Coordinates of C-alpha atoms in Angstrom, one line a residue:
Chain W
X174 CA 86.4 102.0 53.2
X175 CA 83.4 100.8 51.3
X176 CA 84.4 97.2 52.0
X177 CA 84.4 98.0 55.7
X178 CA 81.0 99.6 55.4
X179 CA 79.5 96.7 53.5
X180 CA 81.0 94.2 56.0
X181 CA 79.5 96.2 58.8
X182 CA 76.2 96.3 56.9
X183 CA 76.1 92.6 56.5
X184 CA 77.0 92.3 60.2
X185 CA 74.1 94.5 61.0
X186 CA 71.7 92.2 59.2
X187 CA 73.1 88.7 59.9
X188 CA 71.9 86.2 62.4
X189 CA 74.7 85.3 64.7
X190 CA 74.4 82.3 67.0
X191 CA 77.5 82.1 69.2
X192 CA 78.2 79.4 71.8
X193 CA 74.5 78.8 72.4
X194 CA 73.7 76.3 75.1
X195 CA 70.2 75.4 76.3
X196 CA 69.2 73.3 79.2
X197 CA 66.0 72.0 80.8
X198 CA 65.4 72.0 84.5
X199 CA 64.6 68.4 85.6
X200 CA 63.2 67.0 88.8
X201 CA 65.5 67.3 91.8
X202 CA 67.1 70.5 90.6
X203 CA 69.2 68.8 88.0
X204 CA 69.6 70.4 84.6
X205 CA 69.7 68.4 81.4
X206 CA 71.7 70.0 78.6
X207 CA 69.7 70.0 75.3
X208 CA 71.9 72.1 73.1
X209 CA 75.6 72.7 73.8
X210 CA 77.9 75.3 72.3
X211 CA 76.2 75.8 69.0
X212 CA 77.7 78.5 66.8
X213 CA 76.8 79.6 63.2
X214 CA 76.2 82.7 61.3
X215 CA 73.7 83.4 58.5
X216 CA 74.4 86.3 56.2
X217 CA 71.7 88.3 54.5
X218 CA 70.6 86.5 51.3
X219 CA 71.9 83.2 52.6
X220 CA 69.8 80.1 53.1
X221 CA 71.1 77.9 55.9
X222 CA 69.9 74.4 56.6
X223 CA 70.0 73.1 60.2
X224 CA 69.8 69.3 59.9
X225 CA 69.4 66.6 62.5
X226 CA 67.2 63.8 63.8
X227 CA 64.4 64.3 66.2
X228 CA 65.9 65.3 69.6
X229 CA 69.1 66.6 68.2
X230 CA 68.3 70.1 69.4
X231 CA 67.7 71.8 66.0
X232 CA 64.2 73.0 66.7
X233 CA 65.3 74.1 70.2
X234 CA 68.0 76.2 68.7
X235 CA 65.5 77.9 66.4
X236 CA 63.0 78.4 69.2
X237 CA 65.6 80.0 71.4
X238 CA 66.4 82.6 68.6
X239 CA 62.7 83.6 68.8
X240 CA 62.4 83.5 72.6
X241 CA 59.9 80.7 72.4
X242 CA 61.5 78.2 74.8
X243 CA 59.0 76.4 77.0
X244 CA 58.8 77.1 80.7
X245 CA 61.6 75.3 82.4
X246 CA 63.9 75.4 79.4
X247 CA 66.4 78.3 79.2
X248 CA 69.5 79.5 77.5
X249 CA 72.4 78.9 79.8
X250 CA 75.3 80.3 77.8
X251 CA 76.1 82.0 74.6
X252 CA 73.9 84.4 72.6
X253 CA 71.8 84.8 69.5
X254 CA 72.3 88.2 67.9
X255 CA 70.7 90.0 65.0
X256 CA 73.0 92.8 64.1
X257 CA 73.6 94.7 67.3
X258 CA 70.5 93.3 69.0
X259 CA 70.9 90.4 71.4
X260 CA 67.8 88.2 70.9
X261 CA 68.6 85.5 73.4
X262 CA 71.2 84.9 76.1
X263 CA 71.3 83.7 79.7
X264 CA 68.6 85.5 81.6
X265 CA 67.7 87.7 78.6
X266 CA 64.2 88.5 77.6
X267 CA 63.3 89.0 73.9
X268 CA 63.5 92.7 73.2
X269 CA 60.2 94.2 72.2
X270 CA 59.5 95.0 68.5
X271 CA 61.9 92.5 67.0
X272 CA 59.7 89.4 66.7
X273 CA 57.5 89.7 63.6
X274 CA 59.4 92.9 62.5
X275 CA 63.0 91.8 62.0
X276 CA 62.8 88.1 62.6
X277 CA 59.8 85.9 61.7
X278 CA 58.9 82.3 61.7
X279 CA 57.0 79.7 59.6
X280 CA 55.8 76.8 61.6
X281 CA 55.6 73.1 60.9
X282 CA 51.9 72.6 61.1
X283 CA 49.9 74.9 58.9
X284 CA 46.7 73.3 60.0
X285 CA 47.1 74.7 63.5
X286 CA 49.0 77.8 62.6
X287 CA 46.1 80.0 61.8
X288 CA 43.5 81.2 64.2
X289 CA 40.3 79.5 63.2
X290 CA 38.2 82.3 64.5
X291 CA 39.8 85.0 62.4
X292 CA 39.7 85.8 58.7
X293 CA 43.2 85.2 57.1
X294 CA 43.4 88.7 55.8
X295 CA 42.8 90.1 59.3
X296 CA 45.5 87.9 60.7
X297 CA 48.1 89.3 58.3
X298 CA 46.8 92.9 58.7
X299 CA 47.1 92.5 62.5
X300 CA 50.9 92.2 62.1
X301 CA 51.1 95.2 59.8
X302 CA 48.9 97.4 62.1
X303 CA 50.9 96.4 65.1
X304 CA 54.4 96.8 63.8
X305 CA 54.1 99.4 61.0
X306 CA 51.2 101.3 62.5
X307 CA 49.3 101.0 59.2
X308 CA 45.7 102.1 59.1
X309 CA 42.9 99.5 58.8
X310 CA 42.3 100.0 55.1
X311 CA 46.0 100.2 54.1
X312 CA 46.7 97.0 56.1
X313 CA 43.9 95.2 54.5
X314 CA 45.1 96.1 51.0
X315 CA 48.7 95.1 51.9
X316 CA 47.5 91.8 53.3
X317 CA 45.7 91.1 50.0
X318 CA 48.8 92.0 48.1
X319 CA 50.9 89.7 50.2
X320 CA 48.5 86.8 49.7
X321 CA 48.8 87.5 45.9
X322 CA 52.6 87.4 46.2
X323 CA 52.6 84.0 47.8
X324 CA 50.4 82.6 45.1
X325 CA 46.9 82.7 46.4
X326 CA 44.3 83.2 43.7
X327 CA 41.8 86.0 44.0
X328 CA 43.6 87.3 47.0
X329 CA 41.3 90.2 47.8
X330 CA 38.3 87.8 48.0
X331 CA 40.3 85.0 49.8
X332 CA 41.5 87.5 52.4
X333 CA 38.0 87.6 53.8
X334 CA 37.8 83.8 54.2
X335 CA 38.4 81.8 57.3
X336 CA 41.3 79.3 57.6
X337 CA 39.1 76.2 57.3
X338 CA 38.4 77.0 53.7
X339 CA 42.1 76.7 52.8
X340 CA 44.0 73.5 52.1
X341 CA 47.2 72.7 54.0
X342 CA 49.5 74.0 51.3
X343 CA 47.4 77.2 50.9
X344 CA 47.5 77.7 54.7
X345 CA 51.3 77.4 54.6
X346 CA 51.3 80.1 51.9
X347 CA 49.2 82.3 54.2
X348 CA 51.7 81.6 57.0
X349 CA 54.5 82.6 54.8
X350 CA 52.7 85.8 53.8
X351 CA 52.1 86.6 57.5
X352 CA 55.8 86.0 58.3
X353 CA 56.9 88.2 55.4
X354 CA 54.5 91.0 56.1
X355 CA 57.0 93.3 57.8
X356 CA 59.9 92.4 55.5
X357 CA 62.0 90.7 58.2
X358 CA 65.7 90.4 57.9
X359 CA 65.6 86.8 59.1
X360 CA 63.1 84.1 58.4
X361 CA 63.1 80.9 60.4
X362 CA 61.3 77.9 58.9
X363 CA 60.9 74.9 61.2
X364 CA 60.1 71.8 59.1
X365 CA 57.9 74.0 56.9
X366 CA 56.9 71.1 54.5
X367 CA 56.9 68.1 56.8
X368 CA 53.1 68.2 57.3
X369 CA 52.3 68.7 53.6
X370 CA 51.7 66.4 50.7
X371 CA 54.8 65.6 48.7
X372 CA 53.5 67.4 45.6
X373 CA 52.9 70.5 47.6
X374 CA 56.2 70.4 49.5
X375 CA 58.2 71.3 46.4
X376 CA 55.9 74.3 45.7
X377 CA 56.2 75.6 49.2
X378 CA 60.0 75.2 49.1
X379 CA 60.2 77.0 45.8
X380 CA 58.1 79.8 47.2
X381 CA 60.3 80.1 50.3
X382 CA 63.5 80.2 48.3
X383 CA 62.0 82.8 45.8
X384 CA 60.9 85.0 48.7
X385 CA 64.2 84.7 50.4
X386 CA 66.1 85.5 47.2
X387 CA 63.9 88.4 46.2
X388 CA 64.1 90.1 49.6
X389 CA 67.7 89.2 50.5
X390 CA 66.6 87.7 53.7
X391 CA 68.6 85.3 55.8
X392 CA 66.8 82.0 55.9
X393 CA 67.2 79.4 58.7
X394 CA 65.6 76.2 57.5
X395 CA 65.3 73.6 60.2
X396 CA 64.7 70.1 58.8
X397 CA 65.4 66.4 59.1
X398 CA 65.3 66.1 55.3
X399 CA 68.6 66.4 53.5
X400 CA 66.8 66.4 50.2
X401 CA 65.1 69.6 51.2
X402 CA 68.4 71.2 52.1
X403 CA 70.0 70.1 48.9
X404 CA 67.4 71.9 46.8
X405 CA 67.2 75.1 48.8
X406 CA 70.2 75.9 51.0
X407 CA 73.6 77.4 50.4
X408 CA 75.2 76.1 53.6
X409 CA 74.2 73.5 56.2
X410 CA 75.0 72.4 59.7
X411 CA 74.4 69.0 61.0
X412 CA 73.4 68.5 64.6
X413 CA 73.8 65.4 66.8
X414 CA 73.0 65.1 70.5
X415 CA 72.7 68.8 71.0
X416 CA 76.0 69.7 69.2
X417 CA 77.0 70.7 65.8
X418 CA 79.0 68.0 64.2
X419 CA 79.6 69.4 60.8
X420 CA 79.1 72.7 58.9
X421 CA 79.9 73.8 55.4
X422 CA 78.6 74.7 51.9
X423 CA 75.9 72.3 50.8
X424 CA 77.7 71.2 47.7
X425 CA 81.0 70.4 49.4
X426 CA 79.4 68.6 52.3
X427 CA 77.3 66.4 50.0
X428 CA 80.3 65.6 47.8
X429 CA 82.7 64.8 50.6
X430 CA 81.2 64.7 54.1
X431 CA 83.8 64.9 56.8
X432 CA 81.8 63.6 59.8
X433 CA 80.8 59.9 59.8
X434 CA 77.3 60.9 60.9
X435 CA 76.8 63.2 57.9
X436 CA 78.0 60.4 55.6
X437 CA 75.7 57.9 57.3
X438 CA 72.7 60.3 57.0
X439 CA 73.4 60.8 53.3
X440 CA 73.7 57.0 52.8
X441 CA 70.4 56.5 54.7
X442 CA 68.4 58.7 52.3
X443 CA 66.3 56.4 50.1
X444 CA 67.0 58.5 47.0
X445 CA 70.7 57.9 47.5
X446 CA 70.5 54.2 47.9
X447 CA 71.7 52.0 45.0
X448 CA 68.8 50.9 42.9
X449 CA 67.5 47.5 44.1
X450 CA 69.2 47.8 47.5
X451 CA 67.8 49.0 50.8
X452 CA 68.9 52.3 52.1
X453 CA 71.6 51.9 54.8
X454 CA 70.1 52.6 58.2
X455 CA 72.2 53.9 61.0
X456 CA 72.2 51.3 63.8
X457 CA 70.9 52.2 67.2
X458 CA 69.0 55.3 68.2
X459 CA 69.8 58.9 69.1
X460 CA 70.8 59.0 72.8
X461 CA 68.3 60.9 75.0
X462 CA 69.4 64.2 76.4
X463 CA 71.1 63.7 79.7
X464 CA 72.1 60.2 78.7
X465 CA 74.9 60.9 76.2
X466 CA 77.6 58.2 76.1
X467 CA 81.1 59.1 77.3
X468 CA 83.5 60.1 74.6
X469 CA 82.1 61.0 71.2
X470 CA 78.3 61.1 71.4
X471 CA 78.0 59.3 68.0
X472 CA 80.7 56.8 68.9
X473 CA 78.4 53.8 69.7
X474 CA 76.6 54.1 66.4
X475 CA 79.7 55.0 64.3
X476 CA 81.1 52.6 61.8
X477 CA 84.5 54.4 62.0
X478 CA 84.8 54.6 65.8
X479 CA 88.1 53.3 67.1
X480 CA 89.2 52.8 70.7
X481 CA 91.5 55.6 71.7
X482 CA 90.8 58.7 69.7
X483 CA 87.0 58.4 70.0
X484 CA 86.9 57.7 73.7
X485 CA 87.7 61.2 74.8
X486 CA 85.5 64.0 74.0
X487 CA 83.4 65.5 72.7
X488 CA 86.3 66.9 70.8
X489 CA 86.4 70.5 69.7
X490 CA 85.3 71.5 66.2
X491 CA 88.2 72.0 63.8
X492 CA 88.0 74.4 60.9
X493 CA 89.6 74.3 57.5
X494 CA 88.8 75.8 54.2
X495 CA 85.5 77.2 55.2
X496 CA 84.2 74.0 56.7
X497 CA 84.0 72.8 60.3
X498 CA 83.8 69.3 61.7
X499 CA 83.7 67.7 65.2
X500 CA 85.4 64.3 64.8
X501 CA 88.7 63.1 66.2
X502 CA 89.3 60.9 63.1
X503 CA 88.2 63.4 60.5
X504 CA 91.7 64.0 58.9
X505 CA 92.3 60.3 58.3
X506 CA 88.8 59.4 57.0
X507 CA 87.8 59.6 53.4
X508 CA 84.0 59.3 53.6
X509 CA 81.8 58.7 50.5
X510 CA 79.5 61.5 49.4
X511 CA 76.6 61.5 47.1
X512 CA 76.2 63.1 43.7
X513 CA 73.7 66.0 43.8
Chain A
X299 CA 28.4 68.7 27.1
X300 CA 26.3 66.1 28.8
X301 CA 24.9 66.9 32.2
X302 CA 25.4 64.1 34.7
X303 CA 22.4 63.4 36.9
X304 CA 23.1 61.6 40.1
X305 CA 20.9 58.7 41.1
X306 CA 18.7 59.8 44.0
X307 CA 20.6 58.2 46.9
X308 CA 24.2 57.8 46.1
X309 CA 26.9 58.1 48.7
X310 CA 28.2 61.2 46.9
X311 CA 24.8 62.9 47.2
X312 CA 24.6 62.0 50.9
X313 CA 28.1 63.4 51.3
X314 CA 27.1 66.7 49.6
X315 CA 24.0 67.0 51.7
X316 CA 26.0 66.4 54.8
X317 CA 28.6 69.0 53.9
X318 CA 26.0 71.6 53.3
X319 CA 24.3 70.9 56.6
X320 CA 27.4 70.7 58.7
X321 CA 27.2 74.1 60.3
X322 CA 26.6 74.3 64.0
X323 CA 23.3 76.0 63.6
X324 CA 21.8 73.6 61.2
X325 CA 22.9 70.7 63.4
X326 CA 21.3 72.4 66.4
X327 CA 18.1 73.2 64.5
X328 CA 17.7 69.6 63.3
X329 CA 16.7 68.7 66.9
X330 CA 13.1 69.3 67.5
X331 CA 13.4 69.6 71.3
X332 CA 16.1 72.3 70.9
X333 CA 14.0 74.2 68.4
X334 CA 11.0 74.1 70.8
X335 CA 13.2 75.2 73.7
X336 CA 14.6 78.1 71.7
X337 CA 11.0 79.2 70.8
X338 CA 10.1 79.0 74.5
X339 CA 13.2 81.1 75.5
X340 CA 12.3 83.6 72.7
X341 CA 8.8 83.9 74.0
X342 CA 10.0 84.3 77.6
X343 CA 12.4 87.1 76.5
X344 CA 9.6 88.9 74.7
X345 CA 7.3 88.6 77.7
X346 CA 10.0 90.0 80.0
X347 CA 10.6 92.9 77.6
X348 CA 6.9 93.6 76.9
X349 CA 5.3 92.8 80.2
X350 CA 3.8 96.4 80.7
X351 CA 2.3 96.2 77.2
X352 CA 0.8 92.8 77.3
X353 CA -0.3 92.4 80.9
X354 CA -4.0 92.9 81.2
X355 CA -3.8 94.4 84.7
X356 CA -1.5 96.2 87.0
X357 CA 0.3 93.3 88.9
X358 CA 0.1 95.0 92.3
X359 CA -3.5 96.2 92.0
X360 CA -5.5 94.6 94.8
X361 CA -9.1 93.8 94.6
X362 CA -10.1 92.3 97.9
X363 CA -13.6 91.5 96.8
X364 CA -12.3 89.0 94.3
X365 CA -9.8 87.0 96.2
X366 CA -8.6 83.6 95.2
X367 CA -11.0 83.4 92.3
X368 CA -10.7 80.9 89.4
X369 CA -10.3 81.8 85.8
X370 CA -12.7 84.3 84.4
X371 CA -13.0 86.7 81.4
X372 CA -11.5 89.5 83.4
X373 CA -8.8 87.4 85.0
X374 CA -7.8 84.6 82.7
X375 CA -5.7 82.7 85.3
X376 CA -7.7 83.9 88.3
X377 CA -6.7 86.1 91.2
X378 CA -4.4 85.6 94.2
X379 CA -5.0 86.0 97.9
X380 CA -5.1 89.8 97.5
X381 CA -7.2 89.8 94.4
X382 CA -4.3 90.5 92.1
X383 CA -4.4 89.2 88.5
X384 CA -2.3 86.0 88.4
X385 CA -1.5 86.3 84.7
X386 CA -0.2 89.8 85.0
X387 CA 1.9 88.8 88.0
X388 CA 3.3 85.9 86.1
X389 CA 4.2 88.1 83.1
X390 CA 5.8 90.8 85.3
X391 CA 7.4 88.0 87.3
X392 CA 9.1 86.8 84.1
X393 CA 10.8 90.1 84.0
X394 CA 12.0 89.9 87.6
X395 CA 13.1 86.3 87.5
X396 CA 14.9 86.4 84.1
X397 CA 16.4 89.8 85.0
X398 CA 17.7 88.4 88.3
X399 CA 19.1 85.3 86.6
X400 CA 20.7 87.4 84.0
X401 CA 22.4 89.4 86.7
X402 CA 23.7 86.2 88.3
X403 CA 25.0 84.8 85.0
X404 CA 26.6 88.1 84.1
X405 CA 28.4 88.2 87.4
X406 CA 29.5 84.6 87.2
X407 CA 30.7 85.0 83.6
X408 CA 32.2 88.4 84.3
X409 CA 34.3 87.0 87.1
X410 CA 35.0 83.5 85.7
X411 CA 35.8 84.2 82.1
X412 CA 38.6 86.8 82.5
X413 CA 40.1 85.1 85.5
X414 CA 40.0 81.8 83.6
X415 CA 41.7 83.3 80.6
X416 CA 44.5 84.8 82.7
X417 CA 45.0 81.7 84.8
X418 CA 45.0 79.4 81.8
X419 CA 47.2 81.6 79.6
X420 CA 49.7 82.9 82.2
X421 CA 49.8 79.7 84.4
X422 CA 52.3 79.6 87.2
X423 CA 51.6 81.1 90.7
X424 CA 48.6 83.1 89.5
X425 CA 46.9 80.0 88.2
X426 CA 47.7 78.1 91.4
X427 CA 46.3 80.9 93.6
X428 CA 43.1 81.4 91.5
X429 CA 42.4 77.7 91.2
X430 CA 42.6 77.2 95.0
X431 CA 40.2 80.1 95.5
X432 CA 37.9 78.6 92.9
X433 CA 38.0 75.2 94.6
X434 CA 37.3 76.9 98.0
X435 CA 34.2 78.7 96.6
X436 CA 33.0 75.5 94.9
X437 CA 33.2 73.7 98.2
X438 CA 30.6 76.0 99.7
X439 CA 27.0 75.1 99.1
X440 CA 25.8 77.8 96.7
X441 CA 22.4 78.6 98.2
X442 CA 23.8 78.6 101.8
X443 CA 26.4 81.3 100.8
X444 CA 23.7 83.2 99.0
X445 CA 21.5 83.1 102.0
X446 CA 24.3 84.2 104.3
X447 CA 25.3 87.1 102.0
X448 CA 21.6 88.1 101.5
X449 CA 21.1 88.1 105.3
X450 CA 24.2 90.1 105.9
X451 CA 23.4 92.7 103.3
X452 CA 19.7 92.8 103.9
X453 CA 17.2 90.9 101.9
X454 CA 17.1 92.2 98.3
X455 CA 17.0 90.3 95.1
X456 CA 20.0 92.2 93.7
X457 CA 22.2 91.2 96.7
X458 CA 21.0 87.6 96.6
X459 CA 21.7 87.2 92.9
X460 CA 25.1 88.9 93.2
X461 CA 25.9 86.2 95.7
X462 CA 24.6 83.5 93.4
X463 CA 26.8 84.9 90.6
X464 CA 29.9 84.7 92.8
X465 CA 29.0 81.1 93.7
X466 CA 28.6 80.2 90.0
X467 CA 31.8 82.0 88.9
X468 CA 34.1 79.0 89.5
X469 CA 32.1 77.0 87.0
X470 CA 33.0 79.5 84.3
X471 CA 36.5 79.8 85.5
X472 CA 37.2 76.1 85.2
X473 CA 35.7 75.7 81.7
X474 CA 37.5 78.8 80.4
X475 CA 40.8 77.9 82.1
X476 CA 40.8 74.4 80.7
X477 CA 40.0 75.5 77.1
X478 CA 42.6 78.3 77.4
X479 CA 45.3 75.8 78.3
X480 CA 44.4 73.8 75.2
X481 CA 44.3 76.8 72.9
X482 CA 47.6 78.2 74.4
X483 CA 49.5 75.2 73.0
X484 CA 48.1 75.8 69.5
X485 CA 50.6 76.9 66.9
X486 CA 48.5 79.9 66.0
X487 CA 49.1 81.3 69.5
X488 CA 52.8 80.7 69.0
X489 CA 52.6 82.4 65.6
X490 CA 50.9 85.4 67.3
X491 CA 53.7 85.6 69.9
X492 CA 56.3 85.4 67.1
X493 CA 54.6 88.2 65.1
X494 CA 55.0 90.4 68.2
X495 CA 51.4 90.5 69.5
X496 CA 51.2 91.7 73.1
X497 CA 49.9 89.2 75.7
X498 CA 46.6 91.1 76.1
X499 CA 46.1 91.1 72.4
X500 CA 46.7 87.4 72.2
X501 CA 44.3 86.7 75.0
X502 CA 41.6 89.0 73.6
X503 CA 41.9 88.3 69.9
X504 CA 43.4 84.8 69.6
X505 CA 42.4 82.9 72.7
X506 CA 39.0 84.3 73.7
X507 CA 37.2 83.7 70.3
X508 CA 38.4 80.1 70.4
X509 CA 37.1 79.4 73.9
X510 CA 33.8 81.1 73.1
X511 CA 31.7 78.1 72.3
X512 CA 32.1 76.3 75.7
X513 CA 31.3 79.6 77.4
X514 CA 28.0 79.9 75.5
X515 CA 27.0 76.4 76.5
X516 CA 27.9 77.3 80.1
X517 CA 25.8 80.4 79.9
X518 CA 22.7 78.5 79.1
X519 CA 23.2 75.8 81.7
X520 CA 24.0 78.3 84.4
X521 CA 20.9 80.4 83.5
X522 CA 18.8 77.4 84.3
X523 CA 20.5 77.0 87.7
X524 CA 20.1 80.7 88.3
X525 CA 16.4 80.6 87.8
X526 CA 16.1 77.8 90.3
X527 CA 18.3 79.8 92.7
X528 CA 16.2 82.9 92.4
X529 CA 13.0 80.9 93.0
X530 CA 14.6 79.2 96.0
X531 CA 15.8 82.5 97.6
X532 CA 12.5 84.3 96.9
X533 CA 10.6 81.3 98.3
X534 CA 12.6 81.8 101.5
X535 CA 11.8 85.5 101.5
X536 CA 15.4 86.6 100.7
X537 CA 14.6 87.6 97.1
X538 CA 12.2 90.1 95.7
X539 CA 10.2 91.9 98.3
X540 CA 6.4 92.4 98.2
X541 CA 4.4 93.6 96.5
X542 CA 6.7 92.9 93.5
X543 CA 6.3 89.5 92.1
X544 CA 8.8 86.9 90.9
X545 CA 8.0 83.3 90.1
X546 CA 9.6 82.2 93.4
X547 CA 7.8 84.8 95.6
X548 CA 4.5 83.9 94.0
X549 CA 5.1 80.3 95.1
X550 CA 6.0 81.4 98.6
X551 CA 2.7 83.3 99.1
X552 CA 0.6 80.7 97.4
X553 CA 1.7 77.8 99.6
X554 CA -0.5 79.1 102.4
X555 CA -3.6 78.8 100.2
X556 CA -2.6 75.4 98.7
X557 CA -5.9 73.8 99.6
X558 CA -8.2 76.7 98.5
X559 CA -6.4 77.6 95.3
X560 CA -3.9 75.0 94.2
X561 CA -3.6 76.7 90.8
X562 CA -1.6 79.5 92.6
X563 CA 1.1 77.1 93.3
X564 CA 0.9 75.0 90.2
X565 CA 1.1 78.0 87.7
X566 CA 4.4 79.6 88.9
X567 CA 5.8 76.1 89.5
X568 CA 5.0 75.1 85.9
X569 CA 6.5 78.3 84.5
X570 CA 9.7 77.7 86.5
X571 CA 9.8 74.1 85.2
X572 CA 9.3 75.1 81.6
X573 CA 11.9 77.9 81.8
X574 CA 14.6 75.7 83.4
X575 CA 13.9 72.9 81.0
X576 CA 14.2 75.2 78.0
X577 CA 17.5 76.6 79.2
X578 CA 18.9 73.1 79.9
X579 CA 17.7 71.7 76.6
X580 CA 19.3 74.5 74.6
X581 CA 22.5 74.1 76.6
X582 CA 22.6 70.3 76.1
X583 CA 21.8 70.7 72.5
X584 CA 24.6 73.1 72.0
X585 CA 27.0 70.9 73.8
X586 CA 26.1 67.9 71.7
X587 CA 26.3 69.8 68.5
X588 CA 29.7 71.1 69.4
X589 CA 31.0 67.8 70.6
X590 CA 29.9 66.2 67.3
X591 CA 31.8 68.7 65.3
X592 CA 35.1 67.2 66.4
X593 CA 34.0 63.7 65.3
X594 CA 33.1 62.3 62.0
X595 CA 29.6 63.6 61.1
X596 CA 27.2 60.8 61.6

């Protein structure tokens, strides 16, 4: 009975993306699919990496979960659920009181992420006052505490400063404090370190992982950097041309990727290149949405594509021992991984 | 520990000085014309507030034995065609002219700023509709509309300046709408949405403070135009009614005595010139100071 309860509990708190499809309205009434049939689930306490090149649909997926899609872009099928609450679905508006309270986001660009005309403490306190109905003084105190937790020195004093007095890394810490203010069950981080100096990147990632671990949050980390995923995430999913192509535990995927695209991405990372040799680039470019090639979308760039099995598709994802892959030739390929 | 003394003119020292002086105010006050214009505006505001205290005479007191006189100890700037003290009338006229201009600017900003925020932030059909209305109002010559409204509602300064305010509202609307569209795309607005802020709260707390500076510039520039509009309407007899004085109405009455007492025309004309110049100088100075903030300090 207790097992059932705890399973139900983790259901109640996990982020469940099921069959999500997103399309943009284009000129002439056409719709261009941007994301097609994406499914994954993130349990509480789990860090999940969503990886892909620019235009693969990874950010779009994250934005849909928060109801932040631009005008003219909409969810056409599937759903995003947080426990029993549907956050996104066709024709669905974001329910009130969820954003900021149960699901929060850290953005890519910390330099533009804070209101320049508002003291940072006030910006954090605003969230607390709105969602938790805290009083002015209590919210201000809690805001300072949060700043301290994310590693800002002299938090009570710094809370009264304006954003322009903070460096990029410090601002990202403030953004994290703001996102964590209401103890959300899910934190979405969209390229949280891309705009930062390399030395600061590691600190911010450490902070994110520590906060996620301490609070048992589900973390969705959207990134194009496999190195970031390697150091922070439990599981990852790789997206290509709007679809998931591979999903599984980080260690296993890195050791033995099953999709040629994943293997190519791993081989293309400079830190995985053989010393003295250039990293192996993937030939060609990502196809633009609406102009996907027939058959396997990765086919034209794939070193393992063969006439026949790769001409029809996109094939369905197959699942075995906790891993999923979308490749017609997956069973016969033995792709090289990288040591972690 | 040895103290390091910098040579007098190193790049570092210049950089430090520049950093310290980089605030908007200090950049504004570095310009002498702007400082002078601000002083003029301060003096005008004081005069408007303190007119009853500092005016040597009652501005409507007639003294028909001393008409059209030149400067004297009793009347520093002479008297007008009814023997009223010109200095006192100018001082009281400051109150009327600035008050009327303030009304017009308040109406223009009161209409233009909230509508600009809504149109810029919400976009869509509302934006389209409001922008068309703004274009329509802009296509009507301002003074002509003001004259029409003032004629329809009866000549009163309040009616005339309400009309002027409506005519100037699209100027505010456009500035605010444009800035709002820029701010709306900023990550901090997305962050506010994600933290669950209501639309009204986002507009009030996150957008408005960040479009504030262009509004301030616009207020000063519009104030200058409003003074001219008031003078023009009063000159045509559609503004303040006798015996009250405004700068424009003083001009109107004085024109008839242009040959006998040219000072009666020159004095209010000069005051109008100085006031408009001061408002425009401050407005331009603010705009330059704000524009330079986005670039490398030079």
